[in-house]
PDB file of C-alpha atoms in Angstrom:
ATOM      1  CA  UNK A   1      13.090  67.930 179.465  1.00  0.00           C
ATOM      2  CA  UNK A   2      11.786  71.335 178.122  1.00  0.00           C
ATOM      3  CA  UNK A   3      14.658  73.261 177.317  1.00  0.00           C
ATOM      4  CA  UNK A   4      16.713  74.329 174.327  1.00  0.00           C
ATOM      5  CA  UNK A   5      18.475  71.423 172.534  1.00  0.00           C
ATOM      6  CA  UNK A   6      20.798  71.204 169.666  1.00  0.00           C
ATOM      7  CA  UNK A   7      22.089  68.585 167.530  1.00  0.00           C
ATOM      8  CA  UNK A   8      24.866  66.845 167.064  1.00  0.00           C
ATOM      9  CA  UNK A   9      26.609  68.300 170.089  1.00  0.00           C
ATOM     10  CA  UNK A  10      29.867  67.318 168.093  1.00  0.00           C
ATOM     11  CA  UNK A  11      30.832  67.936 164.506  1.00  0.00           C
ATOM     12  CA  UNK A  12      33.801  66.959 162.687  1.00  0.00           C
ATOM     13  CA  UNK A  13      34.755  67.733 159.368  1.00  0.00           C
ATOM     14  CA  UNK A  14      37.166  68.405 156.767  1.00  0.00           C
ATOM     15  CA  UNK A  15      37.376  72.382 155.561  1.00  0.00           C
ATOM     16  CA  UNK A  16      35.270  72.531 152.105  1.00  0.00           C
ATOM     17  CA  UNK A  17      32.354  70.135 153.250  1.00  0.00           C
ATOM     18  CA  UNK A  18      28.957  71.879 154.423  1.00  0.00           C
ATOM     19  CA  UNK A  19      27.478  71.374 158.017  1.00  0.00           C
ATOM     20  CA  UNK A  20      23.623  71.976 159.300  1.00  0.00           C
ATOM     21  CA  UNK A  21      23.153  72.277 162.991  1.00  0.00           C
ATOM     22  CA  UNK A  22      19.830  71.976 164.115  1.00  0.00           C
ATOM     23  CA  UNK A  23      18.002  74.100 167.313  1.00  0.00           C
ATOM     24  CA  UNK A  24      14.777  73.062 169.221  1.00  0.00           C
ATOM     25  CA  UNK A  25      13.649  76.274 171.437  1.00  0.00           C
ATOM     26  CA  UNK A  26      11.725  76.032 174.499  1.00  0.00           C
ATOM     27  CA  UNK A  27       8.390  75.814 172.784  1.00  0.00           C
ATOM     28  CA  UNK A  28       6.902  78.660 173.864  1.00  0.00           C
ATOM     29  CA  UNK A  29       9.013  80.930 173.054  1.00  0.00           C
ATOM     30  CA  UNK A  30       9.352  82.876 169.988  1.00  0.00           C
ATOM     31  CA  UNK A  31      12.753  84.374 170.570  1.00  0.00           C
ATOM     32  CA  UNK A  32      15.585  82.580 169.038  1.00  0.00           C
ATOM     33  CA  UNK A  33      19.255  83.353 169.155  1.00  0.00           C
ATOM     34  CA  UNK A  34      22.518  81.947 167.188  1.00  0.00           C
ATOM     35  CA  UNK A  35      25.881  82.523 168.880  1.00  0.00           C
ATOM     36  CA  UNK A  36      29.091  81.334 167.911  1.00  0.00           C
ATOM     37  CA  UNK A  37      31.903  81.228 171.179  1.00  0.00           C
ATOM     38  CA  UNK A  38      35.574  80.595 170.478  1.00  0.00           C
ATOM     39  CA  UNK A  39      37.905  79.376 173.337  1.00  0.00           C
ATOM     40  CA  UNK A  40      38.434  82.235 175.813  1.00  0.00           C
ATOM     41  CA  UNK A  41      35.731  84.244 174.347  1.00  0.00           C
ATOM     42  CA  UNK A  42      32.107  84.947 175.414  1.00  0.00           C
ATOM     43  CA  UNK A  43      29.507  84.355 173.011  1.00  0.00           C
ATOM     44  CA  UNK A  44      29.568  86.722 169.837  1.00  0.00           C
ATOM     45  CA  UNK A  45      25.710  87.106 168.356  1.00  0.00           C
ATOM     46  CA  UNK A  46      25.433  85.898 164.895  1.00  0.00           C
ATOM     47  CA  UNK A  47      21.522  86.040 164.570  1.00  0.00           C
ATOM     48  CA  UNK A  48      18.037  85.769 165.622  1.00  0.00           C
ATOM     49  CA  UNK A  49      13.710  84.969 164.680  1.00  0.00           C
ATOM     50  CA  UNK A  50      11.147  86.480 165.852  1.00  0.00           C
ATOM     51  CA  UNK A  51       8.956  83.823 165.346  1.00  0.00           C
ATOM     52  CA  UNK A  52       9.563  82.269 161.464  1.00  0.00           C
ATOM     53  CA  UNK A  53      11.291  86.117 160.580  1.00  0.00           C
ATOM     54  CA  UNK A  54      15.512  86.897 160.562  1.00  0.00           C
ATOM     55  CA  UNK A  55      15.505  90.042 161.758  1.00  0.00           C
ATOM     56  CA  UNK A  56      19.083  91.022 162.467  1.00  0.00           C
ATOM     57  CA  UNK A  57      22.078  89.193 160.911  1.00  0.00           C
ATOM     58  CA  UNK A  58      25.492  89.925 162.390  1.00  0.00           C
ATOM     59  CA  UNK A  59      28.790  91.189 159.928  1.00  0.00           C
ATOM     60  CA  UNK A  60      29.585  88.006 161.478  1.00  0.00           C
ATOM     61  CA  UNK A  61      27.587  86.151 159.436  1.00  0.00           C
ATOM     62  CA  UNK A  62      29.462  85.782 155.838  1.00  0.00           C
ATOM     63  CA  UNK A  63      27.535  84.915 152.394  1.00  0.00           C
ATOM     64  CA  UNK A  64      28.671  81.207 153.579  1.00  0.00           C
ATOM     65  CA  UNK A  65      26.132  81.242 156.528  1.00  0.00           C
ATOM     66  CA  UNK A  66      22.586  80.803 156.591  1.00  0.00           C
ATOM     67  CA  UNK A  67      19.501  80.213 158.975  1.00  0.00           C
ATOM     68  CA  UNK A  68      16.185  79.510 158.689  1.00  0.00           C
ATOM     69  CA  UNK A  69      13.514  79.028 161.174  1.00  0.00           C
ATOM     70  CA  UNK A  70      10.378  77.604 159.271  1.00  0.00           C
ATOM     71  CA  UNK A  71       7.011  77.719 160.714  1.00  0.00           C
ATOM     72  CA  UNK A  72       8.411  79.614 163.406  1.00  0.00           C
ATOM     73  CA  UNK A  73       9.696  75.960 165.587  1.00  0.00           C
ATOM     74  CA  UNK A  74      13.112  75.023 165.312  1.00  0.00           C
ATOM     75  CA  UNK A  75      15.940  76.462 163.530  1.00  0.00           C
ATOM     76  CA  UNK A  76      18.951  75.308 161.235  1.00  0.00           C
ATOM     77  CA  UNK A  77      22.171  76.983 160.662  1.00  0.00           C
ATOM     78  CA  UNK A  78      24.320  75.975 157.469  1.00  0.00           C
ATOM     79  CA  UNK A  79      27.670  76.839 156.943  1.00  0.00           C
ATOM     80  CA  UNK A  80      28.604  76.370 153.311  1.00  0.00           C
ATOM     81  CA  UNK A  81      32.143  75.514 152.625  1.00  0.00           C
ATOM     82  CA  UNK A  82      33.501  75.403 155.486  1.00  0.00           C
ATOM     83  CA  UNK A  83      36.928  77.034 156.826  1.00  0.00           C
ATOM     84  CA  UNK A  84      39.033  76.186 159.638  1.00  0.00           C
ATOM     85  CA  UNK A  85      38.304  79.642 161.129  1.00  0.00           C
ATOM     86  CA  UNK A  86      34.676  78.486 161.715  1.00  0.00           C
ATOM     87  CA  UNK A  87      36.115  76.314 164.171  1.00  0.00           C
ATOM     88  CA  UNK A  88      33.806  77.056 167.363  1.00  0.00           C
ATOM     89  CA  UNK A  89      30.978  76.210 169.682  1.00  0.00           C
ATOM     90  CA  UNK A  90      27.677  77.611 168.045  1.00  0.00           C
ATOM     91  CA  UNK A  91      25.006  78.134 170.743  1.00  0.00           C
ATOM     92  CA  UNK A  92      21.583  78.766 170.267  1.00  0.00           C
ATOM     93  CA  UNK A  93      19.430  80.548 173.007  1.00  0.00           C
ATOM     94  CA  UNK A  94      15.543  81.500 172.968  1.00  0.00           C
ATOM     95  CA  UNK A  95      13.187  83.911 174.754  1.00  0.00           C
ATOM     96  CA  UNK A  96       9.924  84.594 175.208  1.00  0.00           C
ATOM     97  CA  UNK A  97      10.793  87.942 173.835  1.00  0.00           C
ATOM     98  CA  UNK A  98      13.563  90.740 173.066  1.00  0.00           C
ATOM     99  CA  UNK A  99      15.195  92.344 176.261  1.00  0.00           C
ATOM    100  CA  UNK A 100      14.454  92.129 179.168  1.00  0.00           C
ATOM    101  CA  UNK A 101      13.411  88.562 178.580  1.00  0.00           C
ATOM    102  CA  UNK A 102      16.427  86.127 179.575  1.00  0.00           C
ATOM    103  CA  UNK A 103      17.435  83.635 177.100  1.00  0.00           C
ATOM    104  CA  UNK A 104      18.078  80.136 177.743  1.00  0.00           C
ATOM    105  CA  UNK A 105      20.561  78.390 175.805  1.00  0.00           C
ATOM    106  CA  UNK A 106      21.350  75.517 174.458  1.00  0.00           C
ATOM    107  CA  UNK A 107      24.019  72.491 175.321  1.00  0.00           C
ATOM    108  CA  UNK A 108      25.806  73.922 172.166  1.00  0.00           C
ATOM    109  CA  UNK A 109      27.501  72.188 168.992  1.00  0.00           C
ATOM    110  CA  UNK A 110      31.260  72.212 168.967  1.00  0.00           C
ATOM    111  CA  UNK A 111      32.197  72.563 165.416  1.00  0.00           C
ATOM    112  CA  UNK A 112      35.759  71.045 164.185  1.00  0.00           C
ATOM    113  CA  UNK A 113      37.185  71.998 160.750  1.00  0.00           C
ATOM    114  CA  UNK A 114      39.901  70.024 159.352  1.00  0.00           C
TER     115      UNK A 114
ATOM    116  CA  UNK B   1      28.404 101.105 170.923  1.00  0.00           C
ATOM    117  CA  UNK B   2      27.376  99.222 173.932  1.00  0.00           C
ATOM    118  CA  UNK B   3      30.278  96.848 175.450  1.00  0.00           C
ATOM    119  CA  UNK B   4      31.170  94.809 178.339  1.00  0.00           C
ATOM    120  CA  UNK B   5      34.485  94.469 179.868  1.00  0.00           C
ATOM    121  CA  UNK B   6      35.041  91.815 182.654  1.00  0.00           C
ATOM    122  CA  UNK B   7      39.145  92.938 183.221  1.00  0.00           C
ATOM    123  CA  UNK B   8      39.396  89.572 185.561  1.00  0.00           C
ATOM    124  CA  UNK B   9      40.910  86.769 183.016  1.00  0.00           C
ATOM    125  CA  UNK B  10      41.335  83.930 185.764  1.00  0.00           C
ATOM    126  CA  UNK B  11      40.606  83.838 189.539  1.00  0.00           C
ATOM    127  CA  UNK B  12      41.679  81.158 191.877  1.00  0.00           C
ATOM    128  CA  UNK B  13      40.235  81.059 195.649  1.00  0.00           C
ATOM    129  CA  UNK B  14      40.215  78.800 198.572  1.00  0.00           C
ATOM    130  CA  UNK B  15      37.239  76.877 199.470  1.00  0.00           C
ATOM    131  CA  UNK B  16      34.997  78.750 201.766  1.00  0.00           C
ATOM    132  CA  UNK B  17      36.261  81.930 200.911  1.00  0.00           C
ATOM    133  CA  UNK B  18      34.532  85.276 199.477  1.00  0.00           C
ATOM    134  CA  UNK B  19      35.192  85.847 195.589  1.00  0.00           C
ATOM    135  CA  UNK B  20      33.891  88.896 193.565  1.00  0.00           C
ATOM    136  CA  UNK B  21      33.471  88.977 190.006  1.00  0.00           C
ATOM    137  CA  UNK B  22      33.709  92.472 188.207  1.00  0.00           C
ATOM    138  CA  UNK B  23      31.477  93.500 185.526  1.00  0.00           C
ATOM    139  CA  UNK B  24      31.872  96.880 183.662  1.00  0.00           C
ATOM    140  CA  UNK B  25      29.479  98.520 180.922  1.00  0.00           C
ATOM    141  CA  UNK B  26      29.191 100.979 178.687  1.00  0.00           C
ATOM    142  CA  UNK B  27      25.537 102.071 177.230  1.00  0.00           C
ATOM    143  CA  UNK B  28      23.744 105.287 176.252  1.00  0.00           C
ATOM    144  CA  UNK B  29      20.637 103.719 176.681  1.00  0.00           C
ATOM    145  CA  UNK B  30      18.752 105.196 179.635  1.00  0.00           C
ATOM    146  CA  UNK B  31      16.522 102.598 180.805  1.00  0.00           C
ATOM    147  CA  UNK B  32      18.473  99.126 180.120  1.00  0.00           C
ATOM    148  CA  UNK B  33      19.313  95.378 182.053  1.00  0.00           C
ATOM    149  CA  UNK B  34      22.349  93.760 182.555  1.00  0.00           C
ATOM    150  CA  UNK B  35      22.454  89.956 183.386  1.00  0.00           C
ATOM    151  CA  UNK B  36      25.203  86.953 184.508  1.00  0.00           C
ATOM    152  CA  UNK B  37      25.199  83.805 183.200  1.00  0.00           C
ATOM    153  CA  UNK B  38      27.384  81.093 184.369  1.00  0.00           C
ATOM    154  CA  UNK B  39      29.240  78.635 182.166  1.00  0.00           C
ATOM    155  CA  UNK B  40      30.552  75.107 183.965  1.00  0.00           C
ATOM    156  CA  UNK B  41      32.539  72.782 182.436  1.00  0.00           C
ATOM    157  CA  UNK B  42      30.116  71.017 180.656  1.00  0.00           C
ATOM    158  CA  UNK B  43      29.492  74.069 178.264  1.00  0.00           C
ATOM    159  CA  UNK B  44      25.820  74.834 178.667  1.00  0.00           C
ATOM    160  CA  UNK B  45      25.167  78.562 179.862  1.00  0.00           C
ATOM    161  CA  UNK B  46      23.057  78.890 182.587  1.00  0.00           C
ATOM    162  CA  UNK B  47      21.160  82.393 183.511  1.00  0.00           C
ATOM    163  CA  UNK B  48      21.810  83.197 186.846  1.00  0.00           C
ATOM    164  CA  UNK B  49      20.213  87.262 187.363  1.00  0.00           C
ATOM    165  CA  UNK B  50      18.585  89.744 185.473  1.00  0.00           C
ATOM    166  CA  UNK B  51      18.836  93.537 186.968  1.00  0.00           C
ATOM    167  CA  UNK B  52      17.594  96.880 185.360  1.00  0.00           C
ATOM    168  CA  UNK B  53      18.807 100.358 185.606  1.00  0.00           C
ATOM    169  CA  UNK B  54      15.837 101.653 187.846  1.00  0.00           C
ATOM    170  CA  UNK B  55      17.093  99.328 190.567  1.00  0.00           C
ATOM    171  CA  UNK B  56      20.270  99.826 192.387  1.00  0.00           C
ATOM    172  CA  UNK B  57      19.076  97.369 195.121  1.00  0.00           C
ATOM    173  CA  UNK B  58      21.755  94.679 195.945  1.00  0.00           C
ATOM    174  CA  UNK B  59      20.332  91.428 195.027  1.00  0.00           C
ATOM    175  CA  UNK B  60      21.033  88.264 197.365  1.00  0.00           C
ATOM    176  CA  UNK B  61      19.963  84.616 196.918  1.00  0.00           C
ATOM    177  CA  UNK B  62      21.419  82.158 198.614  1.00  0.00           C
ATOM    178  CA  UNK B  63      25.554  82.590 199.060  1.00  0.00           C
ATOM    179  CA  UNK B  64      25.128  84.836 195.614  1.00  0.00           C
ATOM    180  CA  UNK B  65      25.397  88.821 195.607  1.00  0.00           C
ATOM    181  CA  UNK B  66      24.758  90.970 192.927  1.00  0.00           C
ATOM    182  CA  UNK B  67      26.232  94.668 193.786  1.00  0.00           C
ATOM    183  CA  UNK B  68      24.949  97.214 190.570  1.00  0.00           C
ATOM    184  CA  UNK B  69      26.319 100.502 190.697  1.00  0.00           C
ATOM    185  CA  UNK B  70      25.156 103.206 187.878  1.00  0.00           C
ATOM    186  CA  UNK B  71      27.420 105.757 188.927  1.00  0.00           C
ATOM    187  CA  UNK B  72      30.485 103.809 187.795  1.00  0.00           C
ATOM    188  CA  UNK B  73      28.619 101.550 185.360  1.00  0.00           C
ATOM    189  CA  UNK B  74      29.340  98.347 187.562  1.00  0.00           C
ATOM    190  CA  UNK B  75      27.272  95.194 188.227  1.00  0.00           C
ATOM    191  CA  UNK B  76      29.525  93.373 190.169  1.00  0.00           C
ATOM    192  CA  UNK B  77      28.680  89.659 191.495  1.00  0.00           C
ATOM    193  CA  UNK B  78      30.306  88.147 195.070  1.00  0.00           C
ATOM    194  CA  UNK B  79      29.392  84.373 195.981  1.00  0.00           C
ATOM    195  CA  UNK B  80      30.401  84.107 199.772  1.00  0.00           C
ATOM    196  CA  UNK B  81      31.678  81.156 200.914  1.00  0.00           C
ATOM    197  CA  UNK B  82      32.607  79.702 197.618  1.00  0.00           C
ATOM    198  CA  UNK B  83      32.232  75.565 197.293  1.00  0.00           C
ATOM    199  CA  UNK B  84      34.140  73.662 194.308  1.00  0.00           C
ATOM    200  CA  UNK B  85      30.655  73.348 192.830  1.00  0.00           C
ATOM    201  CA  UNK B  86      31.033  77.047 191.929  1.00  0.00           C
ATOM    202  CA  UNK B  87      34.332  76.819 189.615  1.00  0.00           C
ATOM    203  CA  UNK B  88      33.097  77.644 186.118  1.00  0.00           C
ATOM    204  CA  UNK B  89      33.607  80.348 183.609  1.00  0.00           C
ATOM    205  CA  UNK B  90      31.313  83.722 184.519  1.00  0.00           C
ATOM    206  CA  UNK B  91      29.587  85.807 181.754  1.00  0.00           C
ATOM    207  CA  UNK B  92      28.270  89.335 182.290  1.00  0.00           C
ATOM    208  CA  UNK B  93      25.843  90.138 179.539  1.00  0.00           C
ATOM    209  CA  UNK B  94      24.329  93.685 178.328  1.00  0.00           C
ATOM    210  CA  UNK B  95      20.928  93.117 175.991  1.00  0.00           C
ATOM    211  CA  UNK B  96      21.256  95.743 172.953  1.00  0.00           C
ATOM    212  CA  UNK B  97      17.899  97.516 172.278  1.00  0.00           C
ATOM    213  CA  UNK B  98      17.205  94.362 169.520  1.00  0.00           C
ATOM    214  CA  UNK B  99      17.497  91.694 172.608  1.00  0.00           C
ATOM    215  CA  UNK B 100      20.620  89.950 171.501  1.00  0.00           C
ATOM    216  CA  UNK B 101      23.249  89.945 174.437  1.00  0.00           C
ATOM    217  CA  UNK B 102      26.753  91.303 174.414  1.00  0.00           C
ATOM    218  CA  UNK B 103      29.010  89.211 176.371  1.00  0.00           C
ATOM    219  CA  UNK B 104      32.237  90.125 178.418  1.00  0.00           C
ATOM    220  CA  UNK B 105      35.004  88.319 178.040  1.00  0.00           C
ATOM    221  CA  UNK B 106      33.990  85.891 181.229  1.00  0.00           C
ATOM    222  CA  UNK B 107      35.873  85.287 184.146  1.00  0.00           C
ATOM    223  CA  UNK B 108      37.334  81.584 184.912  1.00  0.00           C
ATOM    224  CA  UNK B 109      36.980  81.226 188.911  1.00  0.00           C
ATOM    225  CA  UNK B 110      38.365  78.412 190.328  1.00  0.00           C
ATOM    226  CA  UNK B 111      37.506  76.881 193.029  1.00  0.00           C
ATOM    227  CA  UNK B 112      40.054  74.632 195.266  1.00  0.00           C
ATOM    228  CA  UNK B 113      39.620  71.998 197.985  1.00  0.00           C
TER     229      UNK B 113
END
Protein backbone atom coordinates (compact mmCIF):
# COMPACT_ATOMS: atom_id res chain seq x y z
CA UNK A 1 0.00 0.00 0.00
CA UNK A 2 1.36 3.47 -1.09
CA UNK A 3 -0.65 5.90 0.56
CA UNK A 4 -0.56 8.23 3.53
CA UNK A 5 -0.42 6.42 6.92
CA UNK A 6 -0.43 7.55 10.44
CA UNK A 7 0.24 6.07 13.67
CA UNK A 8 -1.39 4.97 16.34
CA UNK A 9 -4.80 5.43 14.77
CA UNK A 10 -5.98 5.65 18.54
CA UNK A 11 -4.61 7.65 21.42
CA UNK A 12 -5.67 7.77 24.88
CA UNK A 13 -4.48 9.82 27.51
CA UNK A 14 -4.85 11.69 30.58
CA UNK A 15 -4.83 15.82 30.12
CA UNK A 16 -1.09 16.96 31.19
CA UNK A 17 0.81 13.98 29.45
CA UNK A 18 2.48 14.74 25.90
CA UNK A 19 1.50 12.78 22.66
CA UNK A 20 3.62 12.39 19.16
CA UNK A 21 1.68 11.26 16.18
CA UNK A 22 3.62 10.17 13.45
CA UNK A 23 2.78 10.74 9.32
CA UNK A 24 4.26 8.69 6.37
CA UNK A 25 3.33 10.70 2.97
CA UNK A 26 2.98 9.12 -0.28
CA UNK A 27 6.65 9.14 -1.06
CA UNK A 28 6.75 11.19 -3.75
CA UNK A 29 5.29 13.84 -2.70
CA UNK A 30 6.63 16.79 -1.04
CA UNK A 31 3.42 18.38 0.11
CA UNK A 32 2.41 17.63 3.58
CA UNK A 33 -0.62 18.75 5.48
CA UNK A 34 -1.75 18.58 9.38
CA UNK A 35 -5.48 18.90 10.06
CA UNK A 36 -7.22 18.55 13.15
CA UNK A 37 -11.39 17.61 12.63
CA UNK A 38 -13.73 17.73 15.62
CA UNK A 39 -17.12 15.85 15.49
CA UNK A 40 -19.45 17.64 13.06
CA UNK A 41 -16.73 19.70 11.70
CA UNK A 42 -14.67 19.52 8.46
CA UNK A 43 -11.09 19.53 8.75
CA UNK A 44 -9.52 22.88 10.16
CA UNK A 45 -5.67 23.30 8.68
CA UNK A 46 -3.16 23.42 11.36
CA UNK A 47 0.06 23.19 9.13
CA UNK A 48 2.16 22.13 6.33
CA UNK A 49 6.21 21.20 4.61
CA UNK A 50 7.27 21.85 1.67
CA UNK A 51 9.66 19.32 1.62
CA UNK A 52 11.79 19.37 5.27
CA UNK A 53 10.45 23.46 5.58
CA UNK A 54 7.07 24.71 7.91
CA UNK A 55 5.90 27.17 5.94
CA UNK A 56 2.55 28.25 7.30
CA UNK A 57 1.43 27.50 10.90
CA UNK A 58 -2.23 28.06 11.71
CA UNK A 59 -3.46 30.53 15.01
CA UNK A 60 -4.58 27.12 15.56
CA UNK A 61 -1.52 25.91 16.42
CA UNK A 62 -0.72 27.11 20.23
CA UNK A 63 3.01 27.34 21.76
CA UNK A 64 1.92 23.62 22.97
CA UNK A 65 2.08 22.26 19.32
CA UNK A 66 4.86 21.40 17.25
CA UNK A 67 5.88 19.61 13.89
CA UNK A 68 8.73 18.66 12.29
CA UNK A 69 9.34 16.98 9.08
CA UNK A 70 13.15 15.97 8.99
CA UNK A 71 14.86 15.14 5.86
CA UNK A 72 11.86 16.07 4.16
CA UNK A 73 10.03 12.06 4.74
CA UNK A 74 7.68 11.72 7.37
CA UNK A 75 6.37 14.04 9.85
CA UNK A 76 5.60 14.19 13.73
CA UNK A 77 3.22 16.34 15.52
CA UNK A 78 3.65 16.84 19.44
CA UNK A 79 1.24 18.24 21.56
CA UNK A 80 2.81 19.25 24.85
CA UNK A 81 0.60 19.14 27.82
CA UNK A 82 -2.19 18.16 26.70
CA UNK A 83 -5.91 19.60 27.29
CA UNK A 84 -9.15 18.05 26.93
CA UNK A 85 -9.98 20.60 24.19
CA UNK A 86 -7.36 18.87 21.96
CA UNK A 87 -9.68 16.15 21.91
CA UNK A 88 -9.95 15.38 17.98
CA UNK A 89 -9.06 13.41 14.91
CA UNK A 90 -5.68 14.90 13.52
CA UNK A 91 -5.33 14.06 9.79
CA UNK A 92 -2.47 14.40 7.79
CA UNK A 93 -2.73 14.78 3.90
CA UNK A 94 0.19 15.20 1.19
CA UNK A 95 0.58 16.48 -2.38
CA UNK A 96 2.75 16.54 -4.96
CA UNK A 97 2.45 20.24 -4.67
CA UNK A 98 0.37 23.44 -3.42
CA UNK A 99 -3.08 23.96 -5.23
CA UNK A 100 -4.26 22.61 -7.64
CA UNK A 101 -2.59 19.40 -6.59
CA UNK A 102 -5.20 17.16 -4.55
CA UNK A 103 -4.12 15.89 -1.30
CA UNK A 104 -4.52 12.50 -0.10
CA UNK A 105 -5.02 11.91 3.42
CA UNK A 106 -4.41 9.84 5.88
CA UNK A 107 -6.59 7.06 8.01
CA UNK A 108 -6.24 9.76 10.81
CA UNK A 109 -5.37 9.52 14.70
CA UNK A 110 -8.28 10.02 17.03
CA UNK A 111 -6.88 11.75 19.96
CA UNK A 112 -8.68 11.24 23.57
CA UNK A 113 -7.81 13.55 26.51
CA UNK A 114 -8.79 12.57 29.88
CA UNK B 1 -11.29 35.61 3.51
CA UNK B 2 -12.08 32.65 1.45
CA UNK B 3 -14.93 30.26 3.03
CA UNK B 4 -17.11 27.43 2.29
CA UNK B 5 -20.58 26.97 3.39
CA UNK B 6 -22.35 23.57 2.74
CA UNK B 7 -26.04 24.90 4.47
CA UNK B 8 -27.21 20.97 4.19
CA UNK B 9 -26.43 19.50 7.92
CA UNK B 10 -28.05 15.93 7.28
CA UNK B 11 -29.79 14.38 4.22
CA UNK B 12 -31.68 11.18 4.20
CA UNK B 13 -32.86 9.53 0.71
CA UNK B 14 -34.32 6.38 -0.54
CA UNK B 15 -32.29 3.91 -2.31
CA UNK B 16 -32.22 4.52 -5.98
CA UNK B 17 -33.12 7.93 -5.74
CA UNK B 18 -31.37 11.33 -7.01
CA UNK B 19 -29.57 13.35 -4.08
CA UNK B 20 -27.74 16.75 -4.56
CA UNK B 21 -25.25 18.07 -2.36
CA UNK B 22 -24.81 21.98 -2.21
CA UNK B 23 -21.58 23.64 -2.08
CA UNK B 24 -21.21 27.48 -1.75
CA UNK B 25 -17.90 29.71 -1.89
CA UNK B 26 -16.65 32.76 -1.39
CA UNK B 27 -13.07 33.85 -3.02
CA UNK B 28 -11.52 36.95 -4.60
CA UNK B 29 -9.15 34.97 -6.25
CA UNK B 30 -9.71 35.02 -10.01
CA UNK B 31 -8.33 31.92 -11.27
CA UNK B 32 -8.94 29.21 -8.34
CA UNK B 33 -10.26 25.15 -7.83
CA UNK B 34 -12.70 23.84 -5.73
CA UNK B 35 -12.76 20.04 -4.88
CA UNK B 36 -15.16 17.20 -2.89
CA UNK B 37 -13.92 14.77 -0.84
CA UNK B 38 -15.96 12.11 0.66
CA UNK B 39 -15.70 10.87 4.23
CA UNK B 40 -17.33 7.12 5.05
CA UNK B 41 -17.62 5.78 8.18
CA UNK B 42 -14.39 4.50 8.57
CA UNK B 43 -12.87 8.12 8.76
CA UNK B 44 -10.37 8.22 5.94
CA UNK B 45 -11.11 11.15 3.36
CA UNK B 46 -11.19 10.20 0.03
CA UNK B 47 -10.77 12.86 -3.05
CA UNK B 48 -13.44 12.46 -5.27
CA UNK B 49 -13.08 15.83 -8.08
CA UNK B 50 -11.00 18.61 -8.65
CA UNK B 51 -12.64 21.59 -10.90
CA UNK B 52 -11.16 25.11 -11.75
CA UNK B 53 -12.74 28.38 -12.42
CA UNK B 54 -11.98 28.39 -16.29
CA UNK B 55 -14.31 25.41 -16.58
CA UNK B 56 -17.96 25.59 -16.07
CA UNK B 57 -18.37 22.18 -17.84
CA UNK B 58 -20.58 19.72 -15.80
CA UNK B 59 -18.46 16.89 -14.87
CA UNK B 60 -19.99 13.20 -14.93
CA UNK B 61 -18.38 9.86 -13.97
CA UNK B 62 -20.21 7.15 -13.38
CA UNK B 63 -23.76 7.90 -11.29
CA UNK B 64 -21.62 11.18 -9.95
CA UNK B 65 -22.39 14.89 -11.21
CA UNK B 66 -20.54 17.77 -10.50
CA UNK B 67 -22.73 21.05 -11.52
CA UNK B 68 -20.12 24.42 -10.97
CA UNK B 69 -21.72 27.58 -11.40
CA UNK B 70 -19.46 30.96 -11.11
CA UNK B 71 -22.22 33.21 -11.37
CA UNK B 72 -23.64 32.20 -7.98
CA UNK B 73 -20.38 30.77 -6.62
CA UNK B 74 -21.84 27.10 -6.57
CA UNK B 75 -20.20 23.70 -7.17
CA UNK B 76 -22.89 21.58 -6.49
CA UNK B 77 -22.53 17.57 -6.61
CA UNK B 78 -25.78 15.07 -7.56
CA UNK B 79 -25.10 11.14 -7.41
CA UNK B 80 -28.17 9.63 -9.34
CA UNK B 81 -29.45 6.65 -8.29
CA UNK B 82 -27.95 6.63 -4.89
CA UNK B 83 -26.88 2.88 -3.41
CA UNK B 84 -26.27 2.45 0.54
CA UNK B 85 -22.61 2.27 -0.46
CA UNK B 86 -22.87 6.06 -0.93
CA UNK B 87 -23.98 7.10 2.81
CA UNK B 88 -20.99 8.99 4.20
CA UNK B 89 -20.22 12.46 5.30
CA UNK B 90 -19.47 14.96 2.04
CA UNK B 91 -16.72 17.68 2.16
CA UNK B 92 -16.52 20.58 -0.30
CA UNK B 93 -13.06 22.03 -0.16
CA UNK B 94 -11.63 25.56 -1.52
CA UNK B 95 -7.48 25.47 -1.78
CA UNK B 96 -6.23 29.05 -0.39
CA UNK B 97 -3.46 30.52 -2.63
CA UNK B 98 -0.79 28.53 0.01
CA UNK B 99 -2.53 24.97 -1.02
CA UNK B 100 -4.04 24.15 2.31
CA UNK B 101 -7.88 23.40 1.88
CA UNK B 102 -10.78 25.09 3.57
CA UNK B 103 -13.44 22.72 4.35
CA UNK B 104 -17.34 23.21 4.58
CA UNK B 105 -19.00 22.02 7.20
CA UNK B 106 -19.83 18.49 5.21
CA UNK B 107 -23.00 17.10 4.55
CA UNK B 108 -24.09 13.58 6.25
CA UNK B 109 -26.22 11.75 3.36
CA UNK B 110 -27.77 8.80 4.23
CA UNK B 111 -28.55 6.30 2.36
CA UNK B 112 -31.59 3.72 3.17
CA UNK B 113 -32.55 0.24 1.95
Amino acid sequence: DTGVSQDPRHKITKRGQNVTFRCDPISEHNRLYWYRQTLGQGPEFLTYFQNEAQLEKSRLLSDRFSAERPKGSFSTLEIQRTEQGDSAMYLCASSLGGSPYEQYFGPGTRLTVT
Amino acid sequence: AQKVTQAQTEISVVEKEDVTLDCVYETRDTTYYLFWYKQPPSGELVFLIRRNSFDEQNEISGRYSWNFQKSTSSFNFTITASQVVDSAVYFCALPSNTGKLIFGQGTTLQVKP
